[in-house]
PDB file of C-alpha atoms in Angstrom:
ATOM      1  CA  UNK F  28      -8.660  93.566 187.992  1.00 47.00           C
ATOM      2  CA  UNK F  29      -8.245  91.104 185.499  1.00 43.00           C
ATOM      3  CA  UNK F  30      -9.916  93.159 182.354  1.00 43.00           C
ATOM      4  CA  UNK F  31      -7.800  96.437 183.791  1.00 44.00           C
ATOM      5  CA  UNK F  32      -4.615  94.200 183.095  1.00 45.00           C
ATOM      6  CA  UNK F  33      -5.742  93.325 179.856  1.00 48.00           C
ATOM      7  CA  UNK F  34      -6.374  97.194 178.973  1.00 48.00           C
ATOM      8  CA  UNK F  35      -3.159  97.941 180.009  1.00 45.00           C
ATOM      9  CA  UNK F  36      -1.417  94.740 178.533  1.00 48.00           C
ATOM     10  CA  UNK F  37      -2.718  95.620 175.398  1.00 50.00           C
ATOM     11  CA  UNK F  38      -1.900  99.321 175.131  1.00 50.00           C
ATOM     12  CA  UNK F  39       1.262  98.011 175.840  1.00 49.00           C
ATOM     13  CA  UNK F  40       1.836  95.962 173.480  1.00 47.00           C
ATOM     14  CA  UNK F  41       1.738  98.393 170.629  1.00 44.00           C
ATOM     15  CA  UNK F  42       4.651 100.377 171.923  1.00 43.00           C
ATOM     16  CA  UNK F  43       6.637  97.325 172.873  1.00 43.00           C
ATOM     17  CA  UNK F  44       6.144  95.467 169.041  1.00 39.00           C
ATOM     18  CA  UNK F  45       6.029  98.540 167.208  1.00 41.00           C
ATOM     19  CA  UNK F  46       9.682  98.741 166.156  1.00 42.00           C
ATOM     20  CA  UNK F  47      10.916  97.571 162.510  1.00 38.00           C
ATOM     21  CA  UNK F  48      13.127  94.665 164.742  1.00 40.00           C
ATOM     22  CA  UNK F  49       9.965  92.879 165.671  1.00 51.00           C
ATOM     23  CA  UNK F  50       9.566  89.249 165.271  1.00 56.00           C
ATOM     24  CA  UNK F  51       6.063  88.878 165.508  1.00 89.00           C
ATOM     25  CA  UNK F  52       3.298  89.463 163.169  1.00 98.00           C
ATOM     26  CA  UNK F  53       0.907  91.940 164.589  1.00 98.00           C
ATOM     27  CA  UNK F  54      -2.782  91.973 164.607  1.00 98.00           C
ATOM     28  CA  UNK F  55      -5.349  94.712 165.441  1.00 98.00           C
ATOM     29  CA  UNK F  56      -8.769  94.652 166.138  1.00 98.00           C
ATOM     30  CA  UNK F  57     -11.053  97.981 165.583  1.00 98.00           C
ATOM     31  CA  UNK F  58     -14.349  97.701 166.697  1.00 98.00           C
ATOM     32  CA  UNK F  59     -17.128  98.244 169.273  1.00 98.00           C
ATOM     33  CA  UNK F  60     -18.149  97.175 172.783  1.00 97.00           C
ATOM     34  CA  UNK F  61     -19.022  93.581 171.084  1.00 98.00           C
ATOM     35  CA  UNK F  62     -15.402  93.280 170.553  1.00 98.00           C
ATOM     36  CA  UNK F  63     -13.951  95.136 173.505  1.00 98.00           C
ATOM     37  CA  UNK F  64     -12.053  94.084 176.292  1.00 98.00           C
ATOM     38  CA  UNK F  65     -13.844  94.978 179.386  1.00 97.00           C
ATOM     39  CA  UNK F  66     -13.651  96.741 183.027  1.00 97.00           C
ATOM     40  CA  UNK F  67     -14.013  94.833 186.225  1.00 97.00           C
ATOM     41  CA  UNK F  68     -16.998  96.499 186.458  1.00 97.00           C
ATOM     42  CA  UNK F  69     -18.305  95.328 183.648  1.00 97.00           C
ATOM     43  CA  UNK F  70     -18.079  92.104 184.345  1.00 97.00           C
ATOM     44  CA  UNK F  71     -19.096  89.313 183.059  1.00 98.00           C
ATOM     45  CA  UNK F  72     -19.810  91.196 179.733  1.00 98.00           C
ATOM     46  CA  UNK F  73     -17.326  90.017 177.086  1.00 98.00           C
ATOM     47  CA  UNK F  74     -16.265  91.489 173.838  1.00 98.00           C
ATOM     48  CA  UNK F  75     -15.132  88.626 171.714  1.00 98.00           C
ATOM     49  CA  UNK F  76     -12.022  90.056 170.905  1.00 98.00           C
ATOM     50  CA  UNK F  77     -10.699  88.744 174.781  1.00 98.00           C
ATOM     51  CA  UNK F  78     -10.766  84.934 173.970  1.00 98.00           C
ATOM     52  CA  UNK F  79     -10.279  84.939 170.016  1.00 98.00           C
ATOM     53  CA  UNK F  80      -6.734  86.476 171.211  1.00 97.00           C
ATOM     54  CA  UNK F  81      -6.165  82.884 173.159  1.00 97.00           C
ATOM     55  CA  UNK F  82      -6.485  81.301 170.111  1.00 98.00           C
ATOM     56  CA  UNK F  83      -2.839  82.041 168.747  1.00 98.00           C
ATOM     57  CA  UNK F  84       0.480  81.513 169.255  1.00 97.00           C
ATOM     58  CA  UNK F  85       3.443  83.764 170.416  1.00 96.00           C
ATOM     59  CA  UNK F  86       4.074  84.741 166.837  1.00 97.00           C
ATOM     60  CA  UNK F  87       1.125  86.679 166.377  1.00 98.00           C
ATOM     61  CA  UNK F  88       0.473  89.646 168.749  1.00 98.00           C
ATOM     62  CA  UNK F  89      -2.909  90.919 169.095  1.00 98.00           C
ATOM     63  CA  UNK F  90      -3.835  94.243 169.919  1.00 98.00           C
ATOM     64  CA  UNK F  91      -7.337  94.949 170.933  1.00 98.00           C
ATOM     65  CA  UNK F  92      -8.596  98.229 170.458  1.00 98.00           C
ATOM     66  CA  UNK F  93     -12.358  98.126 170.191  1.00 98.00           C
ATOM     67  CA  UNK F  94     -13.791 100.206 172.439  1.00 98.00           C
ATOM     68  CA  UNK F  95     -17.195 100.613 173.993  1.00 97.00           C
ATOM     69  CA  UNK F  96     -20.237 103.047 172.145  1.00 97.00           C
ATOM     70  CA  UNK F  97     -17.401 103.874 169.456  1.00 98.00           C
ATOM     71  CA  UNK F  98     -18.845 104.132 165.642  1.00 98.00           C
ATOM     72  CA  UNK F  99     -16.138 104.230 162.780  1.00 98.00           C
ATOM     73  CA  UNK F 100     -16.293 108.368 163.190  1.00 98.00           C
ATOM     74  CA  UNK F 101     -15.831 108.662 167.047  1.00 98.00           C
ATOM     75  CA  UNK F 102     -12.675 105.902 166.675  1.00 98.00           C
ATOM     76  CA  UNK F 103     -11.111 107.751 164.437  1.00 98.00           C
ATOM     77  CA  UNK F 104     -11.335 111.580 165.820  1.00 98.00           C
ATOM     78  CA  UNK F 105     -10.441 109.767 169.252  1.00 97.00           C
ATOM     79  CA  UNK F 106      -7.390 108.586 167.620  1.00 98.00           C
ATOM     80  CA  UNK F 107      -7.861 104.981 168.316  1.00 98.00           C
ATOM     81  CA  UNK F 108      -7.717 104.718 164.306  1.00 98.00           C
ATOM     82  CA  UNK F 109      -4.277 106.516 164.486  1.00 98.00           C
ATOM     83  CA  UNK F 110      -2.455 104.920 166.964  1.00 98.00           C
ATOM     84  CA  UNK F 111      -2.820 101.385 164.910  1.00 98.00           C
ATOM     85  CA  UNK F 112      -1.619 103.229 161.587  1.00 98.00           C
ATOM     86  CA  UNK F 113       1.546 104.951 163.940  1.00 98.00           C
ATOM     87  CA  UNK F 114       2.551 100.731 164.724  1.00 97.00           C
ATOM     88  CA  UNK F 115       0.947  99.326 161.718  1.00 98.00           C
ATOM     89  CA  UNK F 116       3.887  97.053 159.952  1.00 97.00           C
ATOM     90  CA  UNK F 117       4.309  95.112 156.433  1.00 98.00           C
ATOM     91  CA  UNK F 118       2.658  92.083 156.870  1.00 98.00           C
ATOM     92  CA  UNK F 119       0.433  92.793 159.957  1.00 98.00           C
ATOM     93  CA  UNK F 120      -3.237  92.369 160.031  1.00 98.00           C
ATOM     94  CA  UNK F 121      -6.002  94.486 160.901  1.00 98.00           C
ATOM     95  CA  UNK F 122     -10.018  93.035 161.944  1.00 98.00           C
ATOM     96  CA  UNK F 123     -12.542  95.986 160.931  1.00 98.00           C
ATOM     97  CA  UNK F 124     -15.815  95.767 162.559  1.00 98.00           C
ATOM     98  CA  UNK F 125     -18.278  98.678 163.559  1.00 98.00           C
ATOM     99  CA  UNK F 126     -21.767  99.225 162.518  1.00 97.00           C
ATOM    100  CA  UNK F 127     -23.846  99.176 165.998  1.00 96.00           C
ATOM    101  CA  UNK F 128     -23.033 102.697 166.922  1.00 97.00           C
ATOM    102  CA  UNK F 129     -23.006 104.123 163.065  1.00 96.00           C
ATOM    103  CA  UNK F 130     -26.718 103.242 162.987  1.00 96.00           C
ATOM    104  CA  UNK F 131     -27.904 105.095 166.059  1.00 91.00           C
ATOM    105  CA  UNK F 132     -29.530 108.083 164.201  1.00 92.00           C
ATOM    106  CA  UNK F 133     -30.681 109.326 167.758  1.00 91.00           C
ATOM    107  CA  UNK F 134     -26.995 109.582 169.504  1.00 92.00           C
ATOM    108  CA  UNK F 135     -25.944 112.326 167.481  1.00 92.00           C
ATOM    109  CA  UNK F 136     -22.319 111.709 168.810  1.00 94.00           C
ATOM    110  CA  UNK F 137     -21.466 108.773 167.105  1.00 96.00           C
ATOM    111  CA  UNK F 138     -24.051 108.504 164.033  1.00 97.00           C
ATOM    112  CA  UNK F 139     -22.519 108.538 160.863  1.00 97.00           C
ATOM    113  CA  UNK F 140     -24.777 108.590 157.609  1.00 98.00           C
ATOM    114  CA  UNK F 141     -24.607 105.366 154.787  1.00 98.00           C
ATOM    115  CA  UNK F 142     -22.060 107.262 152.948  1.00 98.00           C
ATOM    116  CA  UNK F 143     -20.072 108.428 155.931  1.00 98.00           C
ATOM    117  CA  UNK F 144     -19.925 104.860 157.020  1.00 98.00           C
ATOM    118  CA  UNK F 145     -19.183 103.330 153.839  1.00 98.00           C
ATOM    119  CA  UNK F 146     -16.467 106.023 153.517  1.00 98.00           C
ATOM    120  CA  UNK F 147     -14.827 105.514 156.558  1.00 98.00           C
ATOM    121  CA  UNK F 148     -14.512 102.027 156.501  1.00 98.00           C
ATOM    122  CA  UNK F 149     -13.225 102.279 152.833  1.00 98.00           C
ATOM    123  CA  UNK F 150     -10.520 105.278 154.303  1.00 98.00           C
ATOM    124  CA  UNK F 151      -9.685 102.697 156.967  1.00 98.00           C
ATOM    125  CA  UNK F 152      -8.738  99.429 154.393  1.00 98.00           C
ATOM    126  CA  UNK F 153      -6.817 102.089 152.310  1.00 98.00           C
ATOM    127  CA  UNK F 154      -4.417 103.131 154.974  1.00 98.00           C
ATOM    128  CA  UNK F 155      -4.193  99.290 156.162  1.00 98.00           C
ATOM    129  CA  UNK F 156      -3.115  98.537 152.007  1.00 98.00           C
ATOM    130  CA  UNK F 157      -0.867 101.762 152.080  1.00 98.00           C
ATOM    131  CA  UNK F 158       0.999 100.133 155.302  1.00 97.00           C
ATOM    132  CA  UNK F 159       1.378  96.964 153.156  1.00 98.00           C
ATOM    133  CA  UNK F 160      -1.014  95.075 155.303  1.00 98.00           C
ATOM    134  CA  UNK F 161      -3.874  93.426 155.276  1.00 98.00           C
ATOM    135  CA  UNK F 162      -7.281  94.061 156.288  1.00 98.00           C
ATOM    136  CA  UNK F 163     -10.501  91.824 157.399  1.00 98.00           C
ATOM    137  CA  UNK F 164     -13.532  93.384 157.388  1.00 98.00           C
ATOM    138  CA  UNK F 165     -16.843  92.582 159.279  1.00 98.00           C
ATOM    139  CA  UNK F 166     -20.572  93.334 159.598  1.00 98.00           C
ATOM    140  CA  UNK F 167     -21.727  93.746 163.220  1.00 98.00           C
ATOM    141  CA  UNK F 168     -22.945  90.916 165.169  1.00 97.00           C
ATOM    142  CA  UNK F 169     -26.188  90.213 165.889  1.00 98.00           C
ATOM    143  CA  UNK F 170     -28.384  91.538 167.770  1.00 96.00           C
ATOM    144  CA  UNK F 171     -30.395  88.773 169.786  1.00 95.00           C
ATOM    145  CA  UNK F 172     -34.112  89.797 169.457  1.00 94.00           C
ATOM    146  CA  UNK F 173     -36.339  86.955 168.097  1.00 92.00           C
ATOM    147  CA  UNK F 174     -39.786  87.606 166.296  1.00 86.00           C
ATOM    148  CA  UNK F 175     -42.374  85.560 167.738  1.00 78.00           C
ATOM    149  CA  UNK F 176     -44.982  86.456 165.325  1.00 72.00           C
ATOM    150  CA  UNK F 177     -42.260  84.596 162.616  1.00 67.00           C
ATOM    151  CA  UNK F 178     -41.673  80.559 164.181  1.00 69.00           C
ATOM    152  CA  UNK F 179     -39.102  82.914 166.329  1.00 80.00           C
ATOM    153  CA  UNK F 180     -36.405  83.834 163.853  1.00 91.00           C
ATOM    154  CA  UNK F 181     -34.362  86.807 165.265  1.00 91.00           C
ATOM    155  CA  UNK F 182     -35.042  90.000 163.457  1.00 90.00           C
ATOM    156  CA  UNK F 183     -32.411  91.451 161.462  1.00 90.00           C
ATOM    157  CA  UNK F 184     -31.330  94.833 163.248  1.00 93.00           C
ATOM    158  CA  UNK F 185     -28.295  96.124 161.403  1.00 96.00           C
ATOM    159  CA  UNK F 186     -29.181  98.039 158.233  1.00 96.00           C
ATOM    160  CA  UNK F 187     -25.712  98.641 157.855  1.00 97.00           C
ATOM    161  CA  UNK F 188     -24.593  95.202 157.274  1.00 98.00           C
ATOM    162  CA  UNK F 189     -24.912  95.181 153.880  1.00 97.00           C
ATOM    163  CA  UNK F 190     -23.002  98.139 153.180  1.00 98.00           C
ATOM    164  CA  UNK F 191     -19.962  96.904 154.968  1.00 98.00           C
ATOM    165  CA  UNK F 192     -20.308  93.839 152.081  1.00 97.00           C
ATOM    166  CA  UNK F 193     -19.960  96.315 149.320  1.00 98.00           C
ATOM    167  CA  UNK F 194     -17.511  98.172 150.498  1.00 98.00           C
ATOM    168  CA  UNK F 195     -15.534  94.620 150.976  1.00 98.00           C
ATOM    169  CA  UNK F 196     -16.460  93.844 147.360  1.00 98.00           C
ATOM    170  CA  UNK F 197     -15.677  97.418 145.973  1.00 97.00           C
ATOM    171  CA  UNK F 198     -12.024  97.179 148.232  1.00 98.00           C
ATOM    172  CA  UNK F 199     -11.277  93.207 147.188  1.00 97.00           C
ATOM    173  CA  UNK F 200     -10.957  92.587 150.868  1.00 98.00           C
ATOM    174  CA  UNK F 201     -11.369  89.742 153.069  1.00 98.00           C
ATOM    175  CA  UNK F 202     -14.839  89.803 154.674  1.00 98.00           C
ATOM    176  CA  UNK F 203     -17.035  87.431 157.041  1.00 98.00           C
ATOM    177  CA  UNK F 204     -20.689  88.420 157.692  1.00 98.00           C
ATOM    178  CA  UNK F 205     -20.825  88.265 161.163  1.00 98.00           C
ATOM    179  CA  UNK F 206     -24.184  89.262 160.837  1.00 98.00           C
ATOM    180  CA  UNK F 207     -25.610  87.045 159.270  1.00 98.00           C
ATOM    181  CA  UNK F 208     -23.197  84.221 160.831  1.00 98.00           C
ATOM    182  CA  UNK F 209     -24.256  85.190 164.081  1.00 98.00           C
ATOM    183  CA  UNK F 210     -27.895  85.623 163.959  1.00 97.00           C
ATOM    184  CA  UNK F 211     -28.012  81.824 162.307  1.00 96.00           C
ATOM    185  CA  UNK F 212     -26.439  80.319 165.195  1.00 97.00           C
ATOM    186  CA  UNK F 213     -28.014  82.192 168.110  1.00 97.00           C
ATOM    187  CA  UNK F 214     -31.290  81.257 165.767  1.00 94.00           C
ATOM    188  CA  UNK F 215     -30.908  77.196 165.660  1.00 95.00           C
ATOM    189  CA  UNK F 216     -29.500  77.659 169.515  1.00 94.00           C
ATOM    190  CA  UNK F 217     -33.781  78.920 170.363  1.00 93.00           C
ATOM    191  CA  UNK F 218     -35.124  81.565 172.759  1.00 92.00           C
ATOM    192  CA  UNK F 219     -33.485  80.111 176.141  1.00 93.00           C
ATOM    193  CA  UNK F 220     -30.693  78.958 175.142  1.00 96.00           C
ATOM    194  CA  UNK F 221     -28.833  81.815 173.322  1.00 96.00           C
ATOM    195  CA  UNK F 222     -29.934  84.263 176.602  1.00 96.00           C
ATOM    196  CA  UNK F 223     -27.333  81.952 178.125  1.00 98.00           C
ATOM    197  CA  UNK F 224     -24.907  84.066 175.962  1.00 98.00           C
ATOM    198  CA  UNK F 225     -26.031  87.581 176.476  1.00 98.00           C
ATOM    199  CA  UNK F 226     -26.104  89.549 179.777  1.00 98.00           C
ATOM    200  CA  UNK F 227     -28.827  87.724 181.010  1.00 98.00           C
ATOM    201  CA  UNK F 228     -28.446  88.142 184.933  1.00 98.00           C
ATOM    202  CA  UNK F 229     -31.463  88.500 187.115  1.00 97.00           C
ATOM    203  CA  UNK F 230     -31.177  90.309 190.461  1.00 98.00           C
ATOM    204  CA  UNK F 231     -29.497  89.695 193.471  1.00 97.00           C
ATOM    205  CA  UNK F 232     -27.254  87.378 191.596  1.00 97.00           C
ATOM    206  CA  UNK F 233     -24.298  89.415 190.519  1.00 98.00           C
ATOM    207  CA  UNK F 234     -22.967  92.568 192.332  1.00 98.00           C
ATOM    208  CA  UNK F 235     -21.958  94.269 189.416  1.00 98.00           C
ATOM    209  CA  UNK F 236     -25.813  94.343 188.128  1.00 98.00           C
ATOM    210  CA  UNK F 237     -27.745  94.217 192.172  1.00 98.00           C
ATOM    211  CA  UNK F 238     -31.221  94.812 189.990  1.00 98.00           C
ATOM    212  CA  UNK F 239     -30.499  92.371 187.344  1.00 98.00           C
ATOM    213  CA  UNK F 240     -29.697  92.768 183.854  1.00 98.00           C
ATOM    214  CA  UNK F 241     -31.263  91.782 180.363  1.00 97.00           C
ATOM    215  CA  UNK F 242     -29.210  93.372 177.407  1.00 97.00           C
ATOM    216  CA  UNK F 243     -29.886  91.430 174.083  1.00 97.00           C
ATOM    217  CA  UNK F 244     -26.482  93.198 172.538  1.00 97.00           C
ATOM    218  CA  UNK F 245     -23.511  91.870 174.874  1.00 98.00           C
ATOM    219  CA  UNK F 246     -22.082  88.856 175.988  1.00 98.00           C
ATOM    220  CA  UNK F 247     -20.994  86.641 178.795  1.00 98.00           C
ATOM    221  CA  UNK F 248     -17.927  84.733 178.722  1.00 98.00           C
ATOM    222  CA  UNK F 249     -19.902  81.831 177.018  1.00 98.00           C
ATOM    223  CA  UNK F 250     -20.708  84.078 174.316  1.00 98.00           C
ATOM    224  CA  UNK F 251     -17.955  85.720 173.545  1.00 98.00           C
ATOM    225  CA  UNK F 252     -16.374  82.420 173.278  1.00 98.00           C
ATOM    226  CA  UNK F 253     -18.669  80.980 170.966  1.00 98.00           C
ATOM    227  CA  UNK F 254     -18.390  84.508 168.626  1.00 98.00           C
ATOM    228  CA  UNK F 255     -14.688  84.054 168.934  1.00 98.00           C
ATOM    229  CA  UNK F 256     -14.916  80.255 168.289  1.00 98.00           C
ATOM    230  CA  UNK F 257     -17.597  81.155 164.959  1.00 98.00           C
ATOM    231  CA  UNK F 258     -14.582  83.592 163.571  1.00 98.00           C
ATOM    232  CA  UNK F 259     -11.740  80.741 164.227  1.00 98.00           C
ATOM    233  CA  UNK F 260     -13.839  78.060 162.143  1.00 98.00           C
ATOM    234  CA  UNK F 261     -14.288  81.050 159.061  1.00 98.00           C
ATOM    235  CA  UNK F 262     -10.564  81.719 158.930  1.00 98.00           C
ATOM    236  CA  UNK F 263     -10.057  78.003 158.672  1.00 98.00           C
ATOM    237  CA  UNK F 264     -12.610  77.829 156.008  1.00 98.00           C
ATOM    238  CA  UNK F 265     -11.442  80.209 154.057  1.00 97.00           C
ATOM    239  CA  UNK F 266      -8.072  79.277 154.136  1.00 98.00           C
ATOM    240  CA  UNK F 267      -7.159  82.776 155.570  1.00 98.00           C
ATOM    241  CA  UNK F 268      -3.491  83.566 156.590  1.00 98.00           C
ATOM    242  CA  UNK F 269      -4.034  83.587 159.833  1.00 98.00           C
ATOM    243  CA  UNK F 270      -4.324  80.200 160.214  1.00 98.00           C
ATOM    244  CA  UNK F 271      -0.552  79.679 160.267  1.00 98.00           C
ATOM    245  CA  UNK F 272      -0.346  81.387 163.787  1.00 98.00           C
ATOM    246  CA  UNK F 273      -2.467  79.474 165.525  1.00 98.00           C
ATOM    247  CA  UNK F 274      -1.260  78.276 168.542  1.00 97.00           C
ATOM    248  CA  UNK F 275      -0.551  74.207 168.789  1.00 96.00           C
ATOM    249  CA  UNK F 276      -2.249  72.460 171.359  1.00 95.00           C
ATOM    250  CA  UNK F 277      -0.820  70.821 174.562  1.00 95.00           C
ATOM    251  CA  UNK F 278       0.249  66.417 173.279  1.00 95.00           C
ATOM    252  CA  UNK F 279      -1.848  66.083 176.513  1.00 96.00           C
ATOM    253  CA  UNK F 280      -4.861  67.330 175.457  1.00 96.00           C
ATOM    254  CA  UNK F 281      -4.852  65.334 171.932  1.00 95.00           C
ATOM    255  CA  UNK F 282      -5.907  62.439 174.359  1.00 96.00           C
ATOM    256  CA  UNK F 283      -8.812  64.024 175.170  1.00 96.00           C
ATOM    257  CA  UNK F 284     -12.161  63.320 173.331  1.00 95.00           C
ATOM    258  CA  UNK F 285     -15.635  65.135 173.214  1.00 94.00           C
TER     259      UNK F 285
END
């Protein structure tokens, strides 16, 4: 019930701050299921997108539209694309991140080519600029398979993660290598530990997943928090607008220490 409110919360929200009047900033997020908000049940797979929206205060509204097994081709004839350029204001903000579902070559439906890709996401920064706002765009996150033939490194799986770099270089737009970012940290974190983060389940333990589950591309809670906690410390590093909305913690909890 609670990830069905947050569907419908979100929808929401684009019709409710859409209008010219609006005193928050907006912020979108197109993506895939790794940034998705999620059904019951689904449950406990996480997109990151779900806590990263925690992270800010009530002058930044954030609109989550990533959606599972969508590729930059099959969110934009679904008109998932459109509906953020219909409430897309001056000033607002827009997190681009696909790549898992471009590169499946075998599911015709949502494969796009290296130039259909590239394209695309270029297309997509141009109408964000045209609106007068700003885009961020993203490589894919990691995938969590480690090499033990190679002092277990994981292997990189996204061939189109550097393309989504040059088209940030060609465009002049913000861009984080999730990537790359990702597969670091879930490296140094070893074998066991990262599974902690994925949809490690084993059977009998869950209802949503009776025979167990071991999926090396989604999340749990934990690590969709971490993801969301890995983009949080790169906008602060980069200085990156939105820092200023961040939301300002509880006096109470400045007393607290790790």
């Amino acid at each position: 019930m609670y990830y069905k409110i947050l569907i419908y919360i979100s929808t929401l929200l684009i019709f409710t701050y859409s209008d010219s009047t609006s005193a928050t900033t907006q912020l979108f997020m197109a993506g895939d299921s790794t940034m998705a908000i999620k059904e019951t049940k689904d449950y406990p797979e996480t997109g990151w997108g779900v806590p990263f929206q925690s992270f800010f205060s009530e002058q930044l509204t954030v609109i989550n539209l990533a959606k599972n097994g969508r590729s930059t081709r099959t969110f934009m004839t679904e008109g998932l694309w459109q509906q953020i350029l219909d409430n897309l204001q001056v000033g607002d903000y827009v997190i681009i991140q696909f790549g898992h579902n471009d590169e499946s070559a075998k599911k015709k439906e949502r494969y796009t080519t290296e130039q259909e890709y590239q394209d695309n996401l270029t297309n997509m920064i141009e109408q964000v600029q045209e609106k007068g706002a700003n885009a961020l765009l993203m490589s894919p996150i990691t995938r969590r398979y480690f090499d033990k033939s190679s002092d277990f490194k994981i292997s990189p799986t996204h061939p189109y993660s550097p393309l989504v770099k040059k088209v940030a270089e060609k465009t002049k737009v913000s861009f984080f290598d999730m990537d790359k970012i990702t597969r670091e940290y879930f490296e140094k974190m070893g074998d066991e530990q990262s599974s902690l983060r994925f949809m490690h389940i084993k059977p009998n333990l869950h209802p949503n997943y009776p025979n167990g589950i071991k999926d090396n591309t989604h999340f749990n809670q934990l690590g969709a928090r971490e993801v969301a906690q890995l983009v949080l410390q790169l906008l602060r590093a980069n200085n990156h607008p939105l820092i200023h909305y961040i939301r300002k913690p509880d006096p109470k909890h400045l007393t607290y220490r790790y």
